[in-house]
Amino acid sequence: MGGVVHFEIPADDEDRARNFYHSNFGWSFQVIPESEYSLAQTSGQQPGSADAPPTSINGGIYRRNAGLNSVVVTIEVADIDAALQSINASGGSTLRGKMEVPGSGWNAYFTDPEGNVIGLWQNAGPGGS
């Protein structure tokens, strides 16, 4: 099956976007200035390496343009309430707060400082209560 292996998030201010995702989720970036693009590494390992989490994907932040200017991805967190608190404190805003998905976990949506809608997911069970 073809799984999701990459994502791209548009930005008007790439530095601001990189700082936001680094401070809230620990992502690191490789800036490619000539392309107005930054590769985002979301785990400590490269996808496909022996040590990479099997569901780990990496992506990118690109300069927003008229032809390509939106994306929605979902980010897994251990605690949605704490994540939303941090997001709101660092320039984001809650679009829709924590909502239970019975038997599975919880989701929420926020808007980042660039105006993008991003989803959050918290699993039910161990580590996600």
Tab-separated table of N, CA and C in Angstrom:
chain	number	residue	atom	x	y	z
A	1	MET	N	0.853	-1.180	0.000
A	1	MET	CA	0.000	0.000	0.000
A	1	MET	C	0.892	1.234	0.000
A	2	GLY	N	0.513	2.242	-0.721
A	2	GLY	CA	1.273	3.495	-0.744
A	2	GLY	C	0.917	4.350	0.449
A	3	GLY	N	1.824	4.487	1.406
A	3	GLY	CA	1.589	5.315	2.588
A	3	GLY	C	2.077	6.728	2.379
A	4	VAL	N	1.689	7.600	3.255
A	4	VAL	CA	2.153	8.976	3.213
A	4	VAL	C	3.637	8.984	3.566
A	5	VAL	N	4.456	9.589	2.719
A	5	VAL	CA	5.890	9.608	2.955
A	5	VAL	C	6.471	11.014	2.973
A	6	HIS	N	5.646	12.025	2.730
A	6	HIS	CA	6.148	13.396	2.685
A	6	HIS	C	4.981	14.356	2.859
A	7	PHE	N	5.253	15.515	3.366
A	7	PHE	CA	4.253	16.568	3.449
A	7	PHE	C	4.933	17.885	3.133
A	8	GLU	N	4.140	18.871	2.748
A	8	GLU	CA	4.665	20.210	2.507
A	8	GLU	C	3.721	21.245	3.093
A	9	ILE	N	4.311	22.223	3.754
A	9	ILE	CA	3.546	23.271	4.416
A	9	ILE	C	3.974	24.615	3.828
A	10	PRO	N	3.030	25.410	3.317
A	10	PRO	CA	3.388	26.715	2.759
A	10	PRO	C	3.668	27.738	3.859
A	11	ALA	N	4.504	28.737	3.539
A	11	ALA	CA	4.814	29.800	4.498
A	11	ALA	C	5.091	31.105	3.773
A	12	ASP	N	4.639	32.197	4.353
A	12	ASP	CA	5.013	33.528	3.880
A	12	ASP	C	6.362	33.914	4.487
A	13	ASP	N	6.606	33.490	5.726
A	13	ASP	CA	7.851	33.769	6.447
A	13	ASP	C	8.435	32.425	6.867
A	14	GLU	N	9.385	31.927	6.074
A	14	GLU	CA	9.925	30.585	6.311
A	14	GLU	C	10.652	30.471	7.652
A	15	ASP	N	11.382	31.518	8.058
A	15	ASP	CA	12.059	31.490	9.359
A	15	ASP	C	11.049	31.332	10.488
A	16	ARG	N	9.991	32.107	10.438
A	16	ARG	CA	8.953	32.043	11.473
A	16	ARG	C	8.336	30.651	11.502
A	17	ALA	N	8.052	30.071	10.345
A	17	ALA	CA	7.458	28.737	10.281
A	17	ALA	C	8.414	27.689	10.850
A	18	ARG	N	9.680	27.748	10.455
A	18	ARG	CA	10.659	26.783	10.977
A	18	ARG	C	10.769	26.906	12.490
A	19	ASN	N	10.844	28.120	13.013
A	19	ASN	CA	10.946	28.333	14.459
A	19	ASN	C	9.727	27.777	15.188
A	20	PHE	N	8.555	27.986	14.623
A	20	PHE	CA	7.325	27.491	15.236
A	20	PHE	C	7.334	25.968	15.355
A	21	TYR	N	7.629	25.262	14.269
A	21	TYR	CA	7.603	23.798	14.279
A	21	TYR	C	8.758	23.204	15.079
A	22	HIS	N	9.882	23.889	15.105
A	22	HIS	CA	10.995	23.416	15.930
A	22	HIS	C	10.640	23.550	17.410
A	23	SER	N	10.112	24.701	17.818
A	23	SER	CA	9.837	24.920	19.239
A	23	SER	C	8.683	24.071	19.759
A	24	ASN	N	7.712	23.757	18.926
A	24	ASN	CA	6.573	22.973	19.393
A	24	ASN	C	6.727	21.467	19.228
A	25	PHE	N	7.478	21.015	18.221
A	25	PHE	CA	7.555	19.586	17.933
A	25	PHE	C	8.973	19.054	17.805
A	26	GLY	N	9.979	19.923	17.920
A	26	GLY	CA	11.366	19.489	17.864
A	26	GLY	C	11.883	19.165	16.472
A	27	TRP	N	11.175	19.575	15.435
A	27	TRP	CA	11.611	19.280	14.063
A	27	TRP	C	12.893	20.032	13.748
A	28	SER	N	13.760	19.422	12.933
A	28	SER	CA	14.948	20.104	12.439
A	28	SER	C	14.787	20.341	10.937
A	29	PHE	N	15.570	21.285	10.424
A	29	PHE	CA	15.404	21.695	9.024
A	29	PHE	C	16.730	21.810	8.304
A	30	GLN	N	16.716	21.478	7.040
A	30	GLN	CA	17.821	21.745	6.130
A	30	GLN	C	17.307	22.778	5.129
A	31	VAL	N	17.833	23.990	5.224
A	31	VAL	CA	17.372	25.087	4.375
A	31	VAL	C	18.038	24.988	3.003
A	32	ILE	N	17.227	25.106	1.967
A	32	ILE	CA	17.712	25.127	0.585
A	32	ILE	C	17.313	26.493	0.011
A	33	PRO	N	18.140	27.525	0.268
A	33	PRO	CA	17.743	28.901	-0.078
A	33	PRO	C	17.432	29.116	-1.555
A	34	GLU	N	18.177	28.510	-2.442
A	34	GLU	CA	17.951	28.737	-3.869
A	34	GLU	C	16.603	28.198	-4.337
A	35	SER	N	16.012	27.301	-3.565
A	35	SER	CA	14.711	26.735	-3.917
A	35	SER	C	13.573	27.316	-3.095
A	36	GLU	N	13.887	28.216	-2.153
A	36	GLU	CA	12.886	28.714	-1.216
A	36	GLU	C	12.146	27.546	-0.587
A	37	TYR	N	12.931	26.589	-0.076
A	37	TYR	CA	12.401	25.339	0.457
A	37	TYR	C	13.273	24.895	1.615
A	38	SER	N	12.658	24.272	2.599
A	38	SER	CA	13.391	23.679	3.712
A	38	SER	C	12.910	22.254	3.894
A	39	LEU	N	13.842	21.324	3.936
A	39	LEU	CA	13.491	19.942	4.249
A	39	LEU	C	13.267	19.840	5.746
A	40	ALA	N	12.182	19.192	6.143
A	40	ALA	CA	11.850	19.025	7.552
A	40	ALA	C	12.088	17.585	7.968
A	41	GLN	N	12.866	17.411	9.035
A	41	GLN	CA	13.069	16.073	9.590
A	41	GLN	C	12.275	15.998	10.886
A	42	THR	N	11.292	15.095	10.916
A	42	THR	CA	10.364	15.014	12.041
A	42	THR	C	10.733	13.948	13.060
A	43	SER	N	11.726	13.125	12.749
A	43	SER	CA	12.196	12.120	13.704
A	43	SER	C	13.705	12.200	13.738
A	44	GLY	N	14.314	11.497	14.659
A	44	GLY	CA	15.766	11.482	14.753
A	44	GLY	C	16.418	10.653	13.669
A	45	GLN	N	15.637	9.955	12.876
A	45	GLN	CA	16.178	9.036	11.875
A	45	GLN	C	15.616	9.369	10.501
A	46	GLN	N	16.304	8.954	9.472
A	46	GLN	CA	15.787	9.074	8.120
A	46	GLN	C	14.741	7.980	7.896
A	47	PRO	N	13.596	8.278	7.290
A	47	PRO	CA	12.623	7.236	6.991
A	47	PRO	C	13.278	6.118	6.190
A	48	GLY	N	12.941	4.890	6.544
A	48	GLY	CA	13.489	3.735	5.848
A	48	GLY	C	14.744	3.184	6.496
A	49	SER	N	15.388	3.957	7.394
A	49	SER	CA	16.564	3.426	8.072
A	49	SER	C	16.116	2.421	9.120
A	50	ALA	N	17.024	1.550	9.542
A	50	ALA	CA	16.682	0.493	10.492
A	50	ALA	C	16.161	1.049	11.809
A	51	ASP	N	16.614	2.256	12.209
A	51	ASP	CA	16.206	2.834	13.483
A	51	ASP	C	15.005	3.766	13.388
A	52	ALA	N	14.506	4.000	12.189
A	52	ALA	CA	13.394	4.938	12.012
A	52	ALA	C	12.090	4.320	12.493
A	53	PRO	N	11.256	5.121	13.179
A	53	PRO	CA	9.926	4.620	13.508
A	53	PRO	C	9.198	4.250	12.214
A	54	PRO	N	8.465	3.138	12.193
A	54	PRO	CA	7.857	2.692	10.927
A	54	PRO	C	6.851	3.670	10.340
A	55	THR	N	6.279	4.543	11.144
A	55	THR	CA	5.295	5.490	10.622
A	55	THR	C	5.871	6.890	10.457
A	56	SER	N	7.173	7.032	10.618
A	56	SER	CA	7.808	8.334	10.531
A	56	SER	C	7.824	8.849	9.095
A	57	ILE	N	7.448	10.104	8.928
A	57	ILE	CA	7.581	10.751	7.617
A	57	ILE	C	8.276	12.086	7.811
A	58	ASN	N	8.935	12.526	6.798
A	58	ASN	CA	9.547	13.847	6.777
A	58	ASN	C	8.839	14.664	5.711
A	59	GLY	N	9.130	15.939	5.639
A	59	GLY	CA	8.441	16.776	4.674
A	59	GLY	C	9.202	18.025	4.374
A	60	GLY	N	8.473	19.116	4.142
A	60	GLY	CA	9.124	20.361	3.812
A	60	GLY	C	8.249	21.563	4.051
A	61	ILE	N	8.913	22.712	4.106
A	61	ILE	CA	8.238	24.006	4.159
A	61	ILE	C	8.667	24.749	2.909
A	62	TYR	N	7.699	25.295	2.194
A	62	TYR	CA	8.012	25.981	0.957
A	62	TYR	C	7.431	27.382	0.972
A	63	ARG	N	7.969	28.242	0.135
A	63	ARG	CA	7.465	29.601	0.005
A	63	ARG	C	6.088	29.556	-0.637
A	64	ARG	N	5.098	30.092	0.085
A	64	ARG	CA	3.724	30.119	-0.427
A	64	ARG	C	3.683	30.860	-1.755
A	65	ASN	N	2.886	30.334	-2.706
A	65	ASN	CA	2.705	31.014	-3.987
A	65	ASN	C	1.258	30.866	-4.421
A	66	ALA	N	0.866	31.590	-5.446
A	66	ALA	CA	-0.538	31.617	-5.870
A	66	ALA	C	-1.046	30.252	-6.312
A	67	GLY	N	-0.195	29.432	-6.899
A	67	GLY	CA	-0.653	28.144	-7.401
A	67	GLY	C	-0.692	27.042	-6.357
A	68	LEU	N	0.075	27.164	-5.317
A	68	LEU	CA	0.171	26.121	-4.289
A	68	LEU	C	0.260	26.808	-2.952
A	69	ASN	N	-0.823	26.752	-2.173
A	69	ASN	CA	-0.805	27.538	-0.944
A	69	ASN	C	-1.525	26.928	0.245
A	70	SER	N	-1.827	25.623	0.219
A	70	SER	CA	-2.450	25.053	1.417
A	70	SER	C	-2.169	23.561	1.529
A	71	VAL	N	-2.207	23.083	2.748
A	71	VAL	CA	-2.050	21.669	3.047
A	71	VAL	C	-2.593	21.435	4.456
A	72	VAL	N	-3.054	20.263	4.697
A	72	VAL	CA	-3.439	19.893	6.055
A	72	VAL	C	-2.807	18.544	6.343
A	73	VAL	N	-2.071	18.494	7.411
A	73	VAL	CA	-1.484	17.250	7.897
A	73	VAL	C	-1.900	17.090	9.346
A	74	THR	N	-1.737	15.898	9.858
A	74	THR	CA	-2.062	15.653	11.254
A	74	THR	C	-0.804	15.225	11.986
A	75	ILE	N	-0.595	15.801	13.157
A	75	ILE	CA	0.591	15.561	13.967
A	75	ILE	C	0.173	14.846	15.241
A	76	GLU	N	0.828	13.725	15.545
A	76	GLU	CA	0.534	12.994	16.771
A	76	GLU	C	1.255	13.638	17.942
A	77	VAL	N	0.536	13.816	19.061
A	77	VAL	CA	1.108	14.366	20.289
A	77	VAL	C	0.697	13.484	21.464
A	78	ALA	N	1.454	13.551	22.550
A	78	ALA	CA	1.136	12.773	23.747
A	78	ALA	C	-0.020	13.383	24.522
A	79	ASP	N	-0.178	14.710	24.441
A	79	ASP	CA	-1.187	15.422	25.233
A	79	ASP	C	-1.694	16.617	24.420
A	80	ILE	N	-2.882	16.485	23.853
A	80	ILE	CA	-3.438	17.561	23.019
A	80	ILE	C	-3.614	18.851	23.812
A	81	ASP	N	-4.073	18.742	25.049
A	81	ASP	CA	-4.294	19.953	25.842
A	81	ASP	C	-2.995	20.736	26.023
A	82	ALA	N	-1.910	20.040	26.376
A	82	ALA	CA	-0.608	20.700	26.548
A	82	ALA	C	-0.103	21.249	25.215
A	83	ALA	N	-0.296	20.501	24.138
A	83	ALA	CA	0.149	20.956	22.819
A	83	ALA	C	-0.581	22.232	22.419
A	84	LEU	N	-1.898	22.274	22.601
A	84	LEU	CA	-2.659	23.474	22.241
A	84	LEU	C	-2.241	24.674	23.079
A	85	GLN	N	-1.945	24.429	24.341
A	85	GLN	CA	-1.491	25.510	25.215
A	85	GLN	C	-0.172	26.090	24.692
A	86	SER	N	0.757	25.222	24.338
A	86	SER	CA	2.046	25.663	23.795
A	86	SER	C	1.881	26.380	22.454
A	87	ILE	N	1.046	25.819	21.606
A	87	ILE	CA	0.797	26.404	20.279
A	87	ILE	C	0.227	27.808	20.412
A	88	ASN	N	-0.763	27.966	21.282
A	88	ASN	CA	-1.371	29.286	21.473
A	88	ASN	C	-0.380	30.284	22.056
A	89	ALA	N	0.534	29.815	22.907
A	89	ALA	CA	1.528	30.699	23.517
A	89	ALA	C	2.608	31.131	22.529
A	90	SER	N	2.751	30.392	21.426
A	90	SER	CA	3.836	30.712	20.496
A	90	SER	C	3.347	31.224	19.139
A	91	GLY	N	2.139	31.775	19.104
A	91	GLY	CA	1.682	32.432	17.886
A	91	GLY	C	0.634	31.684	17.091
A	92	GLY	N	0.309	30.459	17.474
A	92	GLY	CA	-0.762	29.721	16.817
A	92	GLY	C	-2.080	29.991	17.512
A	93	SER	N	-3.150	29.378	17.001
A	93	SER	CA	-4.440	29.520	17.661
A	93	SER	C	-5.265	28.250	17.455
A	94	THR	N	-6.061	27.934	18.449
A	94	THR	CA	-6.918	26.761	18.373
A	94	THR	C	-8.064	27.041	17.418
A	95	LEU	N	-8.246	26.167	16.436
A	95	LEU	CA	-9.367	26.288	15.506
A	95	LEU	C	-10.548	25.493	16.050
A	96	ARG	N	-10.297	24.250	16.464
A	96	ARG	CA	-11.302	23.418	17.130
A	96	ARG	C	-10.585	22.610	18.181
A	97	GLY	N	-11.043	22.736	19.414
A	97	GLY	CA	-10.396	22.071	20.535
A	97	GLY	C	-10.556	20.561	20.519
A	98	LYS	N	-10.043	19.946	21.553
A	98	LYS	CA	-10.012	18.501	21.721
A	98	LYS	C	-11.407	17.887	21.585
A	99	MET	N	-11.490	16.879	20.726
A	99	MET	CA	-12.752	16.180	20.487
A	99	MET	C	-12.469	14.685	20.505
A	100	GLU	N	-13.264	13.938	21.243
A	100	GLU	CA	-13.043	12.494	21.344
A	100	GLU	C	-13.472	11.770	20.071
A	101	VAL	N	-12.654	10.825	19.676
A	101	VAL	CA	-13.004	9.865	18.635
A	101	VAL	C	-13.169	8.554	19.398
A	102	PRO	N	-14.409	8.167	19.721
A	102	PRO	CA	-14.660	7.052	20.635
A	102	PRO	C	-13.867	5.794	20.296
A	103	GLY	N	-13.194	5.284	21.331
A	103	GLY	CA	-12.429	4.053	21.195
A	103	GLY	C	-11.061	4.211	20.558
A	104	SER	N	-10.729	5.411	20.084
A	104	SER	CA	-9.451	5.600	19.394
A	104	SER	C	-8.551	6.649	20.028
A	105	GLY	N	-9.110	7.791	20.350
A	105	GLY	CA	-8.297	8.880	20.876
A	105	GLY	C	-9.006	10.206	20.742
A	106	TRP	N	-8.238	11.256	20.516
A	106	TRP	CA	-8.785	12.600	20.427
A	106	TRP	C	-8.118	13.348	19.281
A	107	ASN	N	-8.852	14.277	18.711
A	107	ASN	CA	-8.240	15.137	17.703
A	107	ASN	C	-8.605	16.585	17.981
A	108	ALA	N	-7.872	17.468	17.348
A	108	ALA	CA	-8.104	18.907	17.448
A	108	ALA	C	-7.501	19.533	16.204
A	109	TYR	N	-7.865	20.778	15.952
A	109	TYR	CA	-7.286	21.517	14.844
A	109	TYR	C	-6.790	22.860	15.355
A	110	PHE	N	-5.659	23.289	14.823
A	110	PHE	CA	-5.141	24.608	15.147
A	110	PHE	C	-4.712	25.310	13.873
A	111	THR	N	-4.551	26.609	13.986
A	111	THR	CA	-4.011	27.414	12.902
A	111	THR	C	-2.630	27.860	13.337
A	112	ASP	N	-1.624	27.625	12.482
A	112	ASP	CA	-0.258	28.045	12.819
A	112	ASP	C	-0.078	29.520	12.482
A	113	PRO	N	1.073	30.117	12.819
A	113	PRO	CA	1.261	31.546	12.556
A	113	PRO	C	1.200	31.922	11.082
A	114	GLU	N	1.286	30.952	10.177
A	114	GLU	CA	1.213	31.217	8.743
A	114	GLU	C	-0.208	31.117	8.200
A	115	GLY	N	-1.193	30.761	9.063
A	115	GLY	CA	-2.584	30.655	8.644
A	115	GLY	C	-2.983	29.278	8.147
A	116	ASN	N	-2.111	28.284	8.301
A	116	ASN	CA	-2.420	26.918	7.867
A	116	ASN	C	-3.216	26.175	8.922
A	117	VAL	N	-4.144	25.351	8.486
A	117	VAL	CA	-4.900	24.495	9.387
A	117	VAL	C	-4.162	23.169	9.487
A	118	ILE	N	-3.858	22.767	10.732
A	118	ILE	CA	-3.114	21.544	11.008
A	118	ILE	C	-3.899	20.749	12.042
A	119	GLY	N	-3.902	19.436	11.887
A	119	GLY	CA	-4.582	18.578	12.844
A	119	GLY	C	-3.636	18.059	13.910
A	120	LEU	N	-4.194	17.757	15.074
A	120	LEU	CA	-3.467	17.089	16.151
A	120	LEU	C	-4.179	15.789	16.455
A	121	TRP	N	-3.417	14.766	16.850
A	121	TRP	CA	-3.978	13.474	17.211
A	121	TRP	C	-3.312	12.981	18.481
A	122	GLN	N	-4.140	12.502	19.434
A	122	GLN	CA	-3.661	11.881	20.669
A	122	GLN	C	-4.314	10.520	20.767
A	123	ASN	N	-3.493	9.459	20.810
A	123	ASN	CA	-4.022	8.103	20.930
A	123	ASN	C	-4.612	7.871	22.306
A	124	ALA	N	-5.634	7.030	22.393
A	124	ALA	CA	-6.166	6.569	23.658
A	124	ALA	C	-5.249	5.463	24.166
A	125	GLY	N	-5.305	5.186	25.457
A	125	GLY	CA	-4.511	4.080	26.002
A	125	GLY	C	-3.189	4.557	26.557
A	126	PRO	N	-2.221	3.635	26.686
A	126	PRO	CA	-0.931	3.973	27.307
A	126	PRO	C	-0.274	5.159	26.620
A	127	GLY	N	0.112	6.147	27.423
A	127	GLY	CA	0.770	7.316	26.881
A	127	GLY	C	-0.181	8.360	26.335
A	128	GLY	N	-1.433	8.030	26.192
A	128	GLY	CA	-2.413	8.990	25.687
A	128	GLY	C	-3.717	8.798	26.408
A	129	SER	N	-3.860	9.454	27.567
A	129	SER	CA	-5.064	9.245	28.370
A	129	SER	C	-6.052	10.369	28.246
